Every structure is written in C-alpha cells, then in structure tokens.
Amino acid sequence: MRKNRFVRLLRYMKNVFDIDVGMRRLSDGRVNPTYKTNQVILPLLLGFMLRIESMNELKYMLKENEFRNVFRRGSRLPQIDTIRDTLKVIDLEKLKAILIHIFKKAIKNKVFRNGTIDGYMVAAIDESGLFGSYVKSCSKCLTKMETGSFLLGAADQFA
C-alpha cells in the first residue's frame, strides 16, 4: 500500500532536517498564548508547501479540517487570526537560525553538489504575495516593507 507522499515529505523534513526541533524553539511576543508558536507556524508551512495562494484559502482549509491526516486526532488548529497575530511578533532571528541549519545540513548531505553557479550557491526569495490578503485592512497591513537580502549568498557563506 502506497503511503501519502505529503506525509512522507513531512517525515523526511523531521528526520533529516530536524524541522520539528527548530520549530519548537520558535518564540514570539504574544502574552499567554493559547497555541505554542510552532503550532501556529506549522499550518502556515504546510500551506506554503501546498502552494496555497492566500491566507483566505488557508483559512478555509483550516475551517474544513483539510489537514486532519497530518495532525494527531483531536488536535486543535489555530484560526487564521491567530496565525496573523503570531506572524506580526515572531522572533525572526530564530527563523533565520532554522534556515541556516537547513542550509548547513543540505550542504553536508551534498544536496547542492552540482547546483552551483561559478562555485556560488544562489537562493532567491520570490515576493509574489502568495500569502497576501486584502480582507483585513489597517494602516500597516497592506504596506509592502523592504526585506533584508538574508538568503542571497547565504548558502556559499556556509559551504
């Protein structure tokens, strides 16, 4: 019997890249949160992996319980407002640490062996707005902010 490939991918991420350990270390500035930071970020990661086009689509997937095969039976998932509120105050340095760990592990496992450009590994961030939404509006929500070019050239730094 063939196993679900998505579940296998999640297991691979957990076993090879220790993604669950990194996510447990995440923190944010919420006071007395109902959900831990990693519980809030995991549905967002799944949405990114599934190429969900907006936060609204993720909201409906959470409402329809479409991730029931991924989480333990009886697990409560956060609502989209909780995810948005957490993203506003999450510790970005710890997210960067997870990314650096993944890069180092991928390099150690020779993932990028032939995928270089003149010996440099290149990573790109596509700010296409896949997780953008016009449903909520406030003075800051619909404003594009300049993000740091952290990933550009980051891989060759650890090679």
Short mmCIF file of C-alpha atoms in Angstrom, two decimals:
data_model
loop_
_atom_site.label_atom_id
_atom_site.label_comp_id
_atom_site.label_asym_id
_atom_site.label_seq_id
_atom_site.Cartn_x
_atom_site.Cartn_y
_atom_site.Cartn_z
CA MET A 1 0.00 0.00 0.00
CA ARG A 2 1.44 3.36 -1.05
CA LYS A 3 1.80 5.92 1.68
CA ASN A 4 0.77 9.51 1.23
CA ARG A 5 3.73 11.37 -0.32
CA PHE A 6 2.99 14.54 1.58
CA VAL A 7 3.16 12.72 4.90
CA ARG A 8 6.40 11.08 3.75
CA LEU A 9 7.82 14.51 2.91
CA LEU A 10 6.93 15.79 6.38
CA ARG A 11 8.57 12.75 7.96
CA TYR A 12 11.69 13.36 5.81
CA MET A 13 11.83 17.01 6.94
CA LYS A 14 11.55 15.87 10.54
CA ASN A 15 14.13 13.09 10.33
CA VAL A 16 16.76 14.72 8.12
CA PHE A 17 16.49 18.44 8.85
CA ASP A 18 15.12 18.28 12.42
CA ILE A 19 12.49 20.82 11.42
CA ASP A 20 10.35 19.96 14.45
CA VAL A 21 13.23 20.72 16.85
CA GLY A 22 13.79 24.11 15.23
CA MET A 23 10.11 24.92 15.24
CA ARG A 24 9.82 24.07 18.96
CA ARG A 25 12.49 26.71 19.62
CA LEU A 26 10.46 29.43 17.93
CA SER A 27 9.03 32.15 20.12
CA ASP A 28 7.01 35.29 19.71
CA GLY A 29 5.81 38.26 21.72
CA ARG A 30 2.28 37.10 22.49
CA VAL A 31 1.18 37.17 26.12
CA ASN A 32 -0.47 33.99 27.48
CA PRO A 33 -0.96 32.37 24.07
CA THR A 34 -3.47 29.57 23.59
CA TYR A 35 -1.23 27.90 21.00
CA LYS A 36 2.53 27.48 21.05
CA THR A 37 4.41 29.26 18.29
CA ASN A 38 5.28 26.04 16.47
CA GLN A 39 1.60 25.00 16.47
CA VAL A 40 0.75 28.27 14.74
CA ILE A 41 3.57 28.16 12.20
CA LEU A 42 3.08 24.54 11.10
CA PRO A 43 -0.21 25.15 9.21
CA LEU A 44 1.47 28.09 7.51
CA LEU A 45 4.41 25.89 6.48
CA LEU A 46 2.00 23.29 5.13
CA GLY A 47 0.16 25.99 3.20
CA PHE A 48 3.44 27.18 1.72
CA MET A 49 4.39 23.64 0.71
CA LEU A 50 1.00 23.11 -0.91
CA ARG A 51 1.32 26.44 -2.74
CA ILE A 52 -1.82 27.89 -1.23
CA GLU A 53 -2.39 31.24 -2.89
CA SER A 54 -3.68 33.32 0.01
CA MET A 55 -4.32 33.46 3.71
CA ASN A 56 -8.03 33.28 2.91
CA GLU A 57 -7.54 29.93 1.18
CA LEU A 58 -5.57 28.70 4.19
CA LYS A 59 -8.38 29.94 6.44
CA TYR A 60 -10.94 27.83 4.56
CA MET A 61 -8.66 24.80 4.55
CA LEU A 62 -8.29 25.08 8.33
CA LYS A 63 -12.05 25.55 8.72
CA GLU A 64 -12.78 22.49 6.56
CA ASN A 65 -10.20 20.48 8.53
CA GLU A 66 -8.24 19.56 5.41
CA PHE A 67 -5.07 18.90 7.41
CA ARG A 68 -6.68 16.17 9.53
CA ASN A 69 -4.38 13.46 8.11
CA VAL A 70 -1.28 15.40 9.10
CA PHE A 71 -2.11 16.17 12.73
CA ARG A 72 -2.97 13.82 15.55
CA ARG A 73 -6.61 13.04 16.07
CA GLY A 74 -8.22 15.61 18.36
CA SER A 75 -5.59 18.30 17.69
CA ARG A 76 -6.99 21.79 17.58
CA LEU A 77 -5.54 24.03 14.92
CA PRO A 78 -5.30 27.80 15.29
CA GLN A 79 -7.59 30.12 13.41
CA ILE A 80 -6.20 32.41 10.74
CA ASP A 81 -6.32 35.47 13.02
CA THR A 82 -4.02 33.71 15.48
CA ILE A 83 -1.61 32.92 12.66
CA ARG A 84 -1.62 36.55 11.51
CA ASP A 85 -1.12 37.87 15.04
CA THR A 86 1.78 35.48 15.62
CA LEU A 87 3.48 36.46 12.37
CA LYS A 88 3.46 40.09 13.49
CA VAL A 89 5.55 39.36 16.59
CA ILE A 90 7.55 36.21 15.78
CA ASP A 91 11.27 36.15 16.54
CA LEU A 92 12.86 36.43 13.09
CA GLU A 93 16.33 35.53 14.35
CA LYS A 94 15.12 32.07 15.35
CA LEU A 95 13.52 31.62 11.93
CA LYS A 96 16.86 32.55 10.34
CA ALA A 97 18.58 30.01 12.60
CA ILE A 98 16.27 27.27 11.29
CA LEU A 99 17.06 28.30 7.72
CA ILE A 100 20.80 28.31 8.38
CA HIS A 101 20.54 24.84 9.94
CA ILE A 102 18.70 23.56 6.86
CA PHE A 103 21.34 25.07 4.56
CA LYS A 104 24.20 23.56 6.55
CA LYS A 105 22.55 20.15 6.60
CA ALA A 106 21.79 20.29 2.88
CA ILE A 107 25.39 21.22 2.12
CA LYS A 108 26.68 18.45 4.41
CA ASN A 109 24.39 15.98 2.62
CA LYS A 110 25.74 17.25 -0.71
CA VAL A 111 22.36 18.41 -1.93
CA PHE A 112 23.90 21.31 -3.81
CA ARG A 113 26.86 19.38 -5.19
CA ASN A 114 26.23 20.21 -8.85
CA GLY A 115 23.80 23.09 -8.38
CA THR A 116 26.30 25.93 -8.20
CA ILE A 117 26.98 28.97 -10.34
CA ASP A 118 30.72 29.61 -10.53
CA GLY A 119 31.04 27.91 -7.17
CA TYR A 120 28.37 30.11 -5.57
CA MET A 121 25.07 28.76 -4.40
CA VAL A 122 22.18 31.06 -5.02
CA ALA A 123 18.87 31.23 -3.22
CA ALA A 124 16.04 33.52 -4.24
CA ILE A 125 13.02 34.82 -2.45
CA ASP A 126 10.01 35.45 -4.62
CA GLU A 127 7.91 38.14 -3.01
CA SER A 128 4.97 37.33 -5.20
CA GLY A 129 2.47 37.94 -2.44
CA LEU A 130 1.17 34.37 -2.31
CA PHE A 131 0.12 34.90 1.27
CA GLY A 132 -1.21 38.41 0.76
CA SER A 133 -4.77 39.32 1.52
CA TYR A 134 -7.00 42.35 1.14
CA VAL A 135 -9.62 41.12 3.59
CA LYS A 136 -8.07 42.81 6.63
CA SER A 137 -7.12 46.44 6.32
CA CYS A 138 -5.31 48.71 8.71
CA SER A 139 -2.61 51.32 8.38
CA LYS A 140 0.17 48.69 8.28
CA CYS A 141 -1.33 45.53 6.77
CA LEU A 142 -1.34 46.47 3.12
CA THR A 143 2.07 48.16 3.16
CA LYS A 144 4.98 46.44 1.43
CA MET A 145 8.11 46.50 3.54
CA GLU A 146 11.64 46.08 2.28
CA THR A 147 13.01 42.75 3.47
CA GLY A 148 16.65 42.04 4.03
CA SER A 149 18.53 40.05 1.44
CA PHE A 150 19.48 37.45 4.02
CA LEU A 151 19.29 34.46 1.72
CA LEU A 152 21.19 35.95 -1.17
CA GLY A 153 24.57 34.35 -1.00
CA ALA A 154 23.81 32.74 2.37
CA ALA A 155 24.48 29.24 1.13
CA ASP A 156 28.01 30.00 -0.08
CA GLN A 157 28.76 31.51 3.31
CA PHE A 158 28.34 28.08 4.92
CA ALA A 159 29.97 25.98 2.19
#
